[in-house]
PDB file of C-alpha atoms in Angstrom:
ATOM      1  CA  MET H1297     -18.596  12.065   1.917  1.00 46.00           C
ATOM      2  CA  PRO H1298     -17.055  14.809   4.153  1.00 47.00           C
ATOM      3  CA  ASN H1299     -14.624  14.296   6.817  1.00 46.00           C
ATOM      4  CA  PRO H1300     -16.476  14.269  10.049  1.00 49.00           C
ATOM      5  CA  TRP H1301     -13.558  16.171  12.079  1.00 46.00           C
ATOM      6  CA  THR H1302     -12.244  19.102  11.478  1.00 41.00           C
ATOM      7  CA  GLY H1303      -8.830  20.075  10.288  1.00 44.00           C
ATOM      8  CA  LYS H1304      -6.358  18.446   8.007  1.00 58.00           C
ATOM      9  CA  GLY H1305      -5.181  14.687   8.250  1.00 58.00           C
ATOM     10  CA  ASN H1306      -7.638  13.662  10.808  1.00 74.00           C
ATOM     11  CA  PRO H1307      -9.125   9.972  10.639  1.00 92.00           C
ATOM     12  CA  TYR H1308     -12.175   7.742   9.729  1.00 97.00           C
ATOM     13  CA  THR H1309     -13.585   4.981  11.054  1.00 97.00           C
ATOM     14  CA  ARG H1310     -13.162   1.649   9.587  1.00 98.00           C
ATOM     15  CA  GLU H1311     -16.920   1.486   8.290  1.00 98.00           C
ATOM     16  CA  GLU H1312     -16.417   5.439   6.875  1.00 97.00           C
ATOM     17  CA  VAL H1313     -13.474   3.836   4.902  1.00 98.00           C
ATOM     18  CA  ARG H1314     -15.436   0.997   3.511  1.00 98.00           C
ATOM     19  CA  GLU H1315     -18.400   3.361   2.475  1.00 98.00           C
ATOM     20  CA  ARG H1316     -15.810   5.797   0.822  1.00 97.00           C
ATOM     21  CA  LEU H1317     -14.687   2.653  -1.431  1.00 98.00           C
ATOM     22  CA  ARG H1318     -18.364   1.463  -1.845  1.00 98.00           C
ATOM     23  CA  ASN H1319     -19.296   4.803  -3.300  1.00 98.00           C
ATOM     24  CA  THR H1320     -16.209   4.534  -5.617  1.00 98.00           C
ATOM     25  CA  LEU H1321     -17.385   1.465  -7.040  1.00 98.00           C
ATOM     26  CA  ALA H1322     -21.262   2.468  -7.326  1.00 98.00           C
ATOM     27  CA  GLN H1323     -19.910   5.548  -9.288  1.00 98.00           C
ATOM     28  CA  LYS H1324     -18.567   2.561 -11.869  1.00 97.00           C
ATOM     29  CA  LYS H1325     -14.962   4.059 -10.858  1.00 97.00           C
ATOM     30  CA  ALA H1326     -11.824   1.872  -9.879  1.00 97.00           C
ATOM     31  CA  ILE H1327     -10.384   2.327  -6.448  1.00 98.00           C
ATOM     32  CA  ILE H1328      -6.951   3.595  -6.784  1.00 96.00           C
ATOM     33  CA  ALA H1329      -4.861   3.530  -3.755  1.00 96.00           C
ATOM     34  CA  ALA H1330      -1.134   5.456  -3.813  1.00 94.00           C
ATOM     35  CA  GLY H1331       1.801   5.270  -1.628  1.00 93.00           C
ATOM     36  CA  ALA H1332       3.508   8.238  -0.911  1.00 93.00           C
ATOM     37  CA  GLY H1333       6.989   8.843   0.682  1.00 90.00           C
ATOM     38  CA  THR H1334       6.929  12.413   1.070  1.00 92.00           C
ATOM     39  CA  GLY H1335       4.222  15.548   1.935  1.00 93.00           C
ATOM     40  CA  ILE H1336       4.380  16.728  -1.760  1.00 92.00           C
ATOM     41  CA  SER H1337       3.729  13.483  -2.920  1.00 93.00           C
ATOM     42  CA  ALA H1338       0.708  12.910  -0.748  1.00 93.00           C
ATOM     43  CA  LYS H1339      -0.613  16.366  -1.548  1.00 94.00           C
ATOM     44  CA  PHE H1340      -0.811  15.984  -5.091  1.00 91.00           C
ATOM     45  CA  ILE H1341      -2.043  12.297  -5.320  1.00 92.00           C
ATOM     46  CA  GLU H1342      -5.000  13.497  -3.231  1.00 95.00           C
ATOM     47  CA  LYS H1343      -5.315  16.241  -5.864  1.00 94.00           C
ATOM     48  CA  GLY H1344      -5.509  13.714  -8.486  1.00 93.00           C
ATOM     49  CA  GLY H1345      -8.179  11.766  -6.973  1.00 95.00           C
ATOM     50  CA  ALA H1346      -6.700   8.834  -5.242  1.00 96.00           C
ATOM     51  CA  ASP H1347      -9.077   7.025  -2.723  1.00 97.00           C
ATOM     52  CA  LEU H1348      -6.279   6.046  -0.044  1.00 98.00           C
ATOM     53  CA  ILE H1349      -2.953   7.230   0.505  1.00 97.00           C
ATOM     54  CA  ILE H1350      -0.553   4.542   1.916  1.00 97.00           C
ATOM     55  CA  ILE H1351       2.500   5.404   3.713  1.00 97.00           C
ATOM     56  CA  TYR H1352       5.337   2.925   3.249  1.00 93.00           C
ATOM     57  CA  ASN H1353       8.835   3.131   5.015  1.00 93.00           C
ATOM     58  CA  SER H1354       9.999   2.184   1.523  1.00 88.00           C
ATOM     59  CA  GLY H1355       8.727   5.529   0.220  1.00 84.00           C
ATOM     60  CA  ARG H1356      11.652   7.109   2.041  1.00 85.00           C
ATOM     61  CA  PHE H1357      14.089   5.178   0.067  1.00 87.00           C
ATOM     62  CA  ARG H1358      11.845   5.304  -2.960  1.00 85.00           C
ATOM     63  CA  MET H1359      12.027   9.181  -3.053  1.00 81.00           C
ATOM     64  CA  SER H1360      15.751   9.158  -2.076  1.00 79.00           C
ATOM     65  CA  GLY H1361      16.703   7.438  -5.622  1.00 84.00           C
ATOM     66  CA  HIS H1362      17.025   3.866  -4.271  1.00 85.00           C
ATOM     67  CA  GLY H1363      14.862   0.796  -4.928  1.00 81.00           C
ATOM     68  CA  SER H1364      11.642   0.110  -2.784  1.00 81.00           C
ATOM     69  CA  THR H1365      13.489  -3.307  -1.781  1.00 86.00           C
ATOM     70  CA  ALA H1366      15.453  -1.201   0.464  1.00 88.00           C
ATOM     71  CA  GLY H1367      12.191  -1.162   2.591  1.00 88.00           C
ATOM     72  CA  LEU H1368      12.854  -4.887   3.300  1.00 85.00           C
ATOM     73  CA  MET H1369      16.288  -4.467   4.519  1.00 89.00           C
ATOM     74  CA  ALA H1370      18.052  -3.578   7.705  1.00 88.00           C
ATOM     75  CA  TYR H1371      18.320  -0.003   6.725  1.00 91.00           C
ATOM     76  CA  GLY H1372      16.292   1.678   9.106  1.00 91.00           C
ATOM     77  CA  ASP H1373      13.374   0.930  11.438  1.00 96.00           C
ATOM     78  CA  ALA H1374      10.599   0.496   9.164  1.00 96.00           C
ATOM     79  CA  ASN H1375       7.574   1.112  11.674  1.00 97.00           C
ATOM     80  CA  THR H1376       9.414   4.360  13.055  1.00 97.00           C
ATOM     81  CA  VAL H1377       9.885   5.318   9.604  1.00 96.00           C
ATOM     82  CA  ALA H1378       6.215   5.155   8.521  1.00 97.00           C
ATOM     83  CA  MET H1379       5.053   6.984  11.874  1.00 97.00           C
ATOM     84  CA  GLU H1380       7.507   9.677  11.080  1.00 97.00           C
ATOM     85  CA  ILE H1381       6.395  10.204   7.338  1.00 96.00           C
ATOM     86  CA  GLY H1382       2.693  10.371   8.534  1.00 96.00           C
ATOM     87  CA  GLU H1383       3.235  12.510  11.491  1.00 95.00           C
ATOM     88  CA  PHE H1384       5.477  15.064   9.896  1.00 96.00           C
ATOM     89  CA  GLU H1385       5.007  15.147   6.261  1.00 95.00           C
ATOM     90  CA  VAL H1386       1.434  13.384   5.033  1.00 96.00           C
ATOM     91  CA  LEU H1387      -0.741  13.751   7.679  1.00 96.00           C
ATOM     92  CA  PRO H1388      -0.494  17.493   7.896  1.00 95.00           C
ATOM     93  CA  VAL H1389      -1.088  18.105   4.190  1.00 96.00           C
ATOM     94  CA  VAL H1390      -3.676  15.868   3.377  1.00 96.00           C
ATOM     95  CA  GLU H1391      -6.925  17.311   3.330  1.00 95.00           C
ATOM     96  CA  GLU H1392      -9.417  14.791   2.808  1.00 95.00           C
ATOM     97  CA  ILE H1393      -8.666  11.369   2.002  1.00 96.00           C
ATOM     98  CA  PRO H1394      -8.080   8.342   4.515  1.00 97.00           C
ATOM     99  CA  VAL H1395      -4.249   7.646   5.154  1.00 98.00           C
ATOM    100  CA  ILE H1396      -3.367   4.080   5.739  1.00 98.00           C
ATOM    101  CA  CYS H1397      -0.154   3.337   7.630  1.00 98.00           C
ATOM    102  CA  GLY H1398       2.258   0.533   6.766  1.00 97.00           C
ATOM    103  CA  VAL H1399       3.034  -1.461   9.926  1.00 98.00           C
ATOM    104  CA  HIS H1400       5.948  -4.395   9.831  1.00 97.00           C
ATOM    105  CA  GLY H1401       4.059  -6.737  11.777  1.00 97.00           C
ATOM    106  CA  SER H1402       6.495  -9.443  12.513  1.00 95.00           C
ATOM    107  CA  ASP H1403       8.996  -6.945  14.265  1.00 95.00           C
ATOM    108  CA  PRO H1404       9.713  -8.876  17.507  1.00 94.00           C
ATOM    109  CA  ARG H1405      10.967  -5.946  19.426  1.00 94.00           C
ATOM    110  CA  ARG H1406       7.313  -4.488  19.724  1.00 95.00           C
ATOM    111  CA  ARG H1407       4.219  -5.190  21.139  1.00 97.00           C
ATOM    112  CA  ILE H1408       1.973  -4.951  17.965  1.00 97.00           C
ATOM    113  CA  TRP H1409      -1.256  -3.846  19.879  1.00 97.00           C
ATOM    114  CA  HIS H1410       0.429  -1.423  21.426  1.00 98.00           C
ATOM    115  CA  HIS H1411       1.936  -0.109  18.013  1.00 98.00           C
ATOM    116  CA  LEU H1412      -1.465  -0.044  16.606  1.00 98.00           C
ATOM    117  CA  LEU H1413      -3.015   2.083  19.303  1.00 98.00           C
ATOM    118  CA  LYS H1414      -0.342   4.696  18.487  1.00 98.00           C
ATOM    119  CA  VAL H1415      -1.042   4.325  14.989  1.00 98.00           C
ATOM    120  CA  LYS H1416      -4.831   5.032  15.238  1.00 96.00           C
ATOM    121  CA  ASP H1417      -3.991   7.695  18.017  1.00 96.00           C
ATOM    122  CA  MET H1418      -1.655   9.464  15.592  1.00 96.00           C
ATOM    123  CA  GLY H1419      -4.950  10.196  13.105  1.00 96.00           C
ATOM    124  CA  PHE H1420      -4.224   7.191  10.729  1.00 97.00           C
ATOM    125  CA  SER H1421      -7.278   5.553   8.955  1.00 98.00           C
ATOM    126  CA  GLY H1422      -6.029   2.002   8.998  1.00 98.00           C
ATOM    127  CA  ILE H1423      -3.277  -0.230   8.387  1.00 98.00           C
ATOM    128  CA  ASN H1424      -1.262  -2.010   5.875  1.00 98.00           C
ATOM    129  CA  ASN H1425       1.425  -4.732   6.176  1.00 98.00           C
ATOM    130  CA  PHE H1426       4.284  -3.624   4.791  1.00 96.00           C
ATOM    131  CA  PRO H1427       7.202  -4.601   5.061  1.00 95.00           C
ATOM    132  CA  THR H1428       5.402  -7.950   4.310  1.00 95.00           C
ATOM    133  CA  HIS H1429       7.284 -11.126   4.362  1.00 95.00           C
ATOM    134  CA  SER H1430       4.499 -12.470   1.814  1.00 95.00           C
ATOM    135  CA  ILE H1431       6.910 -11.580  -1.112  1.00 92.00           C
ATOM    136  CA  VAL H1432       9.847 -13.034   0.523  1.00 93.00           C
ATOM    137  CA  ASP H1433      10.355 -16.733  -0.597  1.00 92.00           C
ATOM    138  CA  GLY H1434      12.895 -19.576  -0.740  1.00 94.00           C
ATOM    139  CA  HIS H1435      15.418 -20.660   2.004  1.00 96.00           C
ATOM    140  CA  PHE H1436      14.989 -16.996   3.736  1.00 94.00           C
ATOM    141  CA  ARG H1437      11.434 -17.116   4.134  1.00 95.00           C
ATOM    142  CA  GLN H1438      11.809 -20.744   5.583  1.00 96.00           C
ATOM    143  CA  VAL H1439      14.273 -19.284   8.010  1.00 96.00           C
ATOM    144  CA  LEU H1440      11.738 -16.113   8.860  1.00 95.00           C
ATOM    145  CA  GLU H1441       8.848 -18.699   9.369  1.00 95.00           C
ATOM    146  CA  GLU H1442      10.808 -20.970  11.456  1.00 96.00           C
ATOM    147  CA  THR H1443      12.506 -18.541  13.749  1.00 95.00           C
ATOM    148  CA  GLY H1444       8.986 -16.701  14.667  1.00 94.00           C
ATOM    149  CA  MET H1445       9.248 -13.762  12.126  1.00 94.00           C
ATOM    150  CA  GLY H1446       6.871 -15.177   9.597  1.00 94.00           C
ATOM    151  CA  PHE H1447       3.685 -14.359   7.835  1.00 97.00           C
ATOM    152  CA  GLU H1448       1.849 -15.451  10.834  1.00 97.00           C
ATOM    153  CA  LYS H1449       2.585 -12.072  12.940  1.00 97.00           C
ATOM    154  CA  GLU H1450       1.218 -10.086  10.088  1.00 98.00           C
ATOM    155  CA  VAL H1451      -1.950 -11.909  10.078  1.00 98.00           C
ATOM    156  CA  GLU H1452      -2.276 -11.770  13.937  1.00 98.00           C
ATOM    157  CA  MET H1453      -1.672  -7.945  13.485  1.00 98.00           C
ATOM    158  CA  VAL H1454      -4.743  -8.103  11.269  1.00 98.00           C
ATOM    159  CA  ARG H1455      -6.712  -9.717  13.878  1.00 98.00           C
ATOM    160  CA  LEU H1456      -5.922  -7.171  16.758  1.00 98.00           C
ATOM    161  CA  ALA H1457      -6.909  -4.421  14.230  1.00 98.00           C
ATOM    162  CA  ASP H1458     -10.167  -6.142  13.420  1.00 98.00           C
ATOM    163  CA  LYS H1459     -10.947  -6.103  17.251  1.00 98.00           C
ATOM    164  CA  MET H1460      -9.774  -2.295  17.249  1.00 97.00           C
ATOM    165  CA  GLU H1461     -11.931  -1.247  14.585  1.00 97.00           C
ATOM    166  CA  LEU H1462      -9.029  -0.215  12.374  1.00 98.00           C
ATOM    167  CA  PHE H1463      -9.457  -0.618   8.668  1.00 98.00           C
ATOM    168  CA  SER H1464      -6.789  -3.164   7.181  1.00 98.00           C
ATOM    169  CA  ILE H1465      -5.848  -3.414   3.312  1.00 98.00           C
ATOM    170  CA  VAL H1466      -3.139  -6.016   3.120  1.00 98.00           C
ATOM    171  CA  TYR H1467      -0.815  -7.561   0.790  1.00 97.00           C
ATOM    172  CA  VAL H1468      -0.669 -11.277  -0.066  1.00 97.00           C
ATOM    173  CA  ALA H1469       1.207 -13.400  -2.670  1.00 96.00           C
ATOM    174  CA  LYS H1470      -0.661 -16.580  -2.574  1.00 96.00           C
ATOM    175  CA  PRO H1471      -4.113 -17.943  -2.371  1.00 97.00           C
ATOM    176  CA  GLU H1472      -3.651 -19.642   1.035  1.00 97.00           C
ATOM    177  CA  GLU H1473      -2.004 -16.008   2.482  1.00 98.00           C
ATOM    178  CA  ALA H1474      -5.377 -14.364   1.226  1.00 98.00           C
ATOM    179  CA  ARG H1475      -7.641 -16.882   3.105  1.00 98.00           C
ATOM    180  CA  GLN H1476      -5.616 -16.340   6.052  1.00 98.00           C
ATOM    181  CA  MET H1477      -5.862 -12.578   5.888  1.00 98.00           C
ATOM    182  CA  ALA H1478      -9.740 -12.962   5.028  1.00 98.00           C
ATOM    183  CA  GLU H1479     -10.450 -15.019   8.063  1.00 98.00           C
ATOM    184  CA  ALA H1480      -8.136 -12.691  10.232  1.00 98.00           C
ATOM    185  CA  GLY H1481     -10.938  -9.542   9.299  1.00 98.00           C
ATOM    186  CA  ALA H1482      -9.009  -7.929   6.768  1.00 98.00           C
ATOM    187  CA  ASP H1483     -11.089  -5.465   4.745  1.00 98.00           C
ATOM    188  CA  ALA H1484      -9.074  -5.204   1.354  1.00 98.00           C
ATOM    189  CA  ILE H1485      -6.878  -7.623  -0.310  1.00 98.00           C
ATOM    190  CA  ILE H1486      -4.039  -6.946  -2.212  1.00 98.00           C
ATOM    191  CA  SER H1487      -2.848  -9.607  -4.803  1.00 97.00           C
ATOM    192  CA  HIS H1488       1.150  -8.758  -5.047  1.00 95.00           C
ATOM    193  CA  VAL H1489       2.449 -10.234  -8.099  1.00 93.00           C
ATOM    194  CA  GLY H1490       6.155  -9.113  -7.706  1.00 85.00           C
ATOM    195  CA  THR H1491       8.452  -6.032  -7.704  1.00 76.00           C
ATOM    196  CA  THR H1492       7.165  -3.030 -10.056  1.00 66.00           C
ATOM    197  CA  VAL H1493       9.125  -3.101 -13.301  1.00 63.00           C
ATOM    198  CA  GLY H1494      10.490   0.124 -15.034  1.00 50.00           C
ATOM    199  CA  GLY H1495      11.886   3.439 -14.346  1.00 50.00           C
ATOM    200  CA  SER H1496      15.323   4.018 -13.231  1.00 50.00           C
ATOM    201  CA  ILE H1497      15.387   1.796 -10.510  1.00 47.00           C
ATOM    202  CA  GLY H1498      12.790  -0.752 -11.048  1.00 51.00           C
ATOM    203  CA  VAL H1499      13.371  -4.438 -11.995  1.00 52.00           C
ATOM    204  CA  THR H1500      14.315  -5.056 -15.583  1.00 58.00           C
ATOM    205  CA  GLY H1501      12.444  -8.129 -16.019  1.00 61.00           C
ATOM    206  CA  ALA H1502       9.136  -8.791 -14.399  1.00 59.00           C
ATOM    207  CA  SER H1503       8.257 -11.695 -12.112  1.00 70.00           C
ATOM    208  CA  CYS H1504       5.689 -12.851 -14.201  1.00 85.00           C
ATOM    209  CA  SER H1505       3.917 -12.268 -17.558  1.00 91.00           C
ATOM    210  CA  MET H1506       0.995 -10.334 -17.580  1.00 94.00           C
ATOM    211  CA  ASP H1507      -0.879 -13.754 -18.157  1.00 96.00           C
ATOM    212  CA  GLU H1508       0.526 -14.960 -15.031  1.00 95.00           C
ATOM    213  CA  ALA H1509      -0.466 -11.798 -12.937  1.00 95.00           C
ATOM    214  CA  VAL H1510      -4.070 -11.969 -14.179  1.00 97.00           C
ATOM    215  CA  GLU H1511      -3.937 -15.548 -13.239  1.00 97.00           C
ATOM    216  CA  ARG H1512      -2.618 -15.264  -9.757  1.00 96.00           C
ATOM    217  CA  THR H1513      -4.720 -12.280  -9.089  1.00 97.00           C
ATOM    218  CA  GLN H1514      -8.103 -14.117  -9.765  1.00 98.00           C
ATOM    219  CA  GLU H1515      -6.738 -17.270  -7.654  1.00 97.00           C
ATOM    220  CA  ILE H1516      -6.353 -14.647  -4.895  1.00 97.00           C
ATOM    221  CA  ILE H1517      -9.797 -13.328  -5.234  1.00 98.00           C
ATOM    222  CA  ASP H1518     -11.499 -16.653  -5.805  1.00 97.00           C
ATOM    223  CA  ALA H1519      -9.635 -17.979  -2.104  1.00 97.00           C
ATOM    224  CA  CYS H1520     -11.486 -15.625  -0.124  1.00 94.00           C
ATOM    225  CA  LYS H1521     -14.555 -14.636  -1.932  1.00 88.00           C
ATOM    226  CA  GLU H1522     -16.610 -17.095   0.316  1.00 89.00           C
ATOM    227  CA  ILE H1523     -15.130 -16.169   3.466  1.00 96.00           C
ATOM    228  CA  ASN H1524     -15.950 -12.398   3.034  1.00 96.00           C
ATOM    229  CA  PRO H1525     -17.822 -11.268   0.098  1.00 93.00           C
ATOM    230  CA  ASN H1526     -17.689  -7.937   1.091  1.00 96.00           C
ATOM    231  CA  LEU H1527     -13.698  -7.689   0.727  1.00 98.00           C
ATOM    232  CA  PHE H1528     -12.537  -5.095  -1.601  1.00 98.00           C
ATOM    233  CA  PHE H1529      -9.771  -6.715  -3.851  1.00 98.00           C
ATOM    234  CA  LEU H1530      -6.828  -4.518  -5.981  1.00 98.00           C
ATOM    235  CA  CYS H1531      -3.606  -5.723  -7.817  1.00 97.00           C
ATOM    236  CA  HIS H1532      -0.484  -4.436  -7.425  1.00 94.00           C
ATOM    237  CA  GLY H1533       3.207  -4.940  -9.051  1.00 90.00           C
ATOM    238  CA  GLY H1534       5.108  -6.960 -11.628  1.00 89.00           C
ATOM    239  CA  PRO H1535       3.894  -6.126 -15.113  1.00 91.00           C
ATOM    240  CA  ILE H1536       1.173  -4.064 -13.792  1.00 93.00           C
ATOM    241  CA  ASN H1537       2.910  -0.704 -14.161  1.00 89.00           C
ATOM    242  CA  THR H1538       0.535   1.720 -16.192  1.00 90.00           C
ATOM    243  CA  PRO H1539      -3.194   2.756 -16.734  1.00 91.00           C
ATOM    244  CA  GLU H1540      -3.657   0.513 -19.672  1.00 94.00           C
ATOM    245  CA  ASP H1541      -1.904  -2.301 -17.651  1.00 94.00           C
ATOM    246  CA  VAL H1542      -4.378  -1.833 -14.815  1.00 94.00           C
ATOM    247  CA  LYS H1543      -7.453  -1.593 -17.150  1.00 96.00           C
ATOM    248  CA  GLU H1544      -6.554  -4.705 -18.680  1.00 97.00           C
ATOM    249  CA  VAL H1545      -6.164  -6.630 -15.467  1.00 97.00           C
ATOM    250  CA  LEU H1546      -9.688  -5.305 -14.110  1.00 97.00           C
ATOM    251  CA  ALA H1547     -11.078  -6.525 -17.457  1.00 97.00           C
ATOM    252  CA  ARG H1548      -9.963 -10.004 -17.357  1.00 98.00           C
ATOM    253  CA  THR H1549     -10.298 -10.330 -13.218  1.00 98.00           C
ATOM    254  CA  SER H1550     -12.839  -9.468 -10.374  1.00 97.00           C
ATOM    255  CA  SER H1551     -10.498  -6.917  -9.073  1.00 98.00           C
ATOM    256  CA  HIS H1552     -11.837  -3.839  -8.084  1.00 98.00           C
ATOM    257  CA  GLY H1553      -8.694  -1.560  -8.436  1.00 97.00           C
ATOM    258  CA  PHE H1554      -5.245  -0.897  -8.152  1.00 96.00           C
ATOM    259  CA  VAL H1555      -2.569  -0.180  -5.423  1.00 96.00           C
ATOM    260  CA  GLY H1556       0.774   2.120  -6.949  1.00 92.00           C
ATOM    261  CA  ALA H1557       3.623   3.063  -5.282  1.00 85.00           C
ATOM    262  CA  SER H1558       6.719   2.949  -7.641  1.00 77.00           C
ATOM    263  CA  SER H1559       4.296   3.085 -10.546  1.00 77.00           C
ATOM    264  CA  LEU H1560       2.583   6.430  -9.245  1.00 82.00           C
ATOM    265  CA  GLU H1561       5.059   8.153  -6.935  1.00 80.00           C
ATOM    266  CA  ARG H1562       8.276   7.461  -8.345  1.00 72.00           C
ATOM    267  CA  MET H1563       7.264   7.066 -11.776  1.00 73.00           C
ATOM    268  CA  GLY H1564       5.510  10.764 -12.042  1.00 76.00           C
ATOM    269  CA  VAL H1565       8.590  12.325 -10.372  1.00 82.00           C
ATOM    270  CA  GLU H1566      11.040  10.478 -12.819  1.00 82.00           C
ATOM    271  CA  GLN H1567       9.358  11.275 -16.044  1.00 81.00           C
ATOM    272  CA  SER H1568       8.129  15.160 -15.116  1.00 87.00           C
ATOM    273  CA  LEU H1569      11.451  16.332 -13.698  1.00 86.00           C
ATOM    274  CA  THR H1570      13.395  14.600 -16.518  1.00 88.00           C
ATOM    275  CA  ASP H1571      10.835  16.446 -19.108  1.00 89.00           C
ATOM    276  CA  LEU H1572      10.779  19.689 -17.382  1.00 85.00           C
ATOM    277  CA  THR H1573      14.643  19.931 -17.074  1.00 90.00           C
ATOM    278  CA  ARG H1574      14.817  19.432 -20.864  1.00 92.00           C
ATOM    279  CA  SER H1575      12.288  21.932 -21.557  1.00 93.00           C
ATOM    280  CA  PHE H1576      14.428  24.294 -19.665  1.00 89.00           C
ATOM    281  CA  LYS H1577      17.708  23.303 -20.925  1.00 90.00           C
ATOM    282  CA  SER H1578      16.148  23.884 -24.525  1.00 94.00           C
ATOM    283  CA  ILE H1579      15.886  27.535 -24.206  1.00 91.00           C
ATOM    284  CA  GLY H1580      18.686  29.251 -26.468  1.00 89.00           C
ATOM    285  CA  TRP H1581      20.459  32.252 -25.162  1.00 88.00           C
ATOM    286  CA  ASP H1582      21.492  35.219 -27.681  1.00 83.00           C
ATOM    287  CA  GLY H1583      23.468  37.238 -25.233  1.00 77.00           C
ATOM    288  CA  VAL H1584      27.060  38.483 -25.061  1.00 67.00           C
TER     289      VAL H1584
END
């Protein structure tokens, strides 16, 4: 489907994004959404055929050689960083596919409805709840919830996006969170099963086994199918890292696809640059 607007990096309506994803599934292809922290990443992710590009504040840290978890820390303004990456790096170079903006919905300094208006005006085609408190647990999660910075703020953001006709693709870690998001009007649910394993700055041990990742993903899907049978379901994180891993999860669950950030952007850069540099360094020299 051609972009109805002329020029680069222009938005799609919510229904147009849905239709694009339905068309992907109709072609018997998995939906692939990819995180991009730089313009060149976005440019070649699009060339590779991704269905969506998602801008995370963590992409800036990831592509600076740091762990993605830095995006959850107080190392910068998450909402400002995502908007900067979109405005100055990604939106100007993406030719055709929808670009989604990561929004930190629990930021107490922002009127989120006002921020979403700016996201839409910038030319993004939808939103994603990142940084997300769904992947925070234990005592710190309890503190966030009790002090007004909990997951409910992200749910409220999706309710607002629903009213604004903004496409929303959201992270959840538990079935009850999936139900909340489905009831709020989310369009796509991502089962987040932990920090991505592997590479130079990924975790060394998965937060769950592949069997557990499959089980959790299906539990999340089952939790909200009845609420909205038209939802798109995607998997992400933990041991789900390679194309082979994704094939396994899709074969064993009702998931429609995969969201990759570290596993696409960072892993691709790490390996390709290492191999290319080694190829150059393997050149002999016979001069004097």
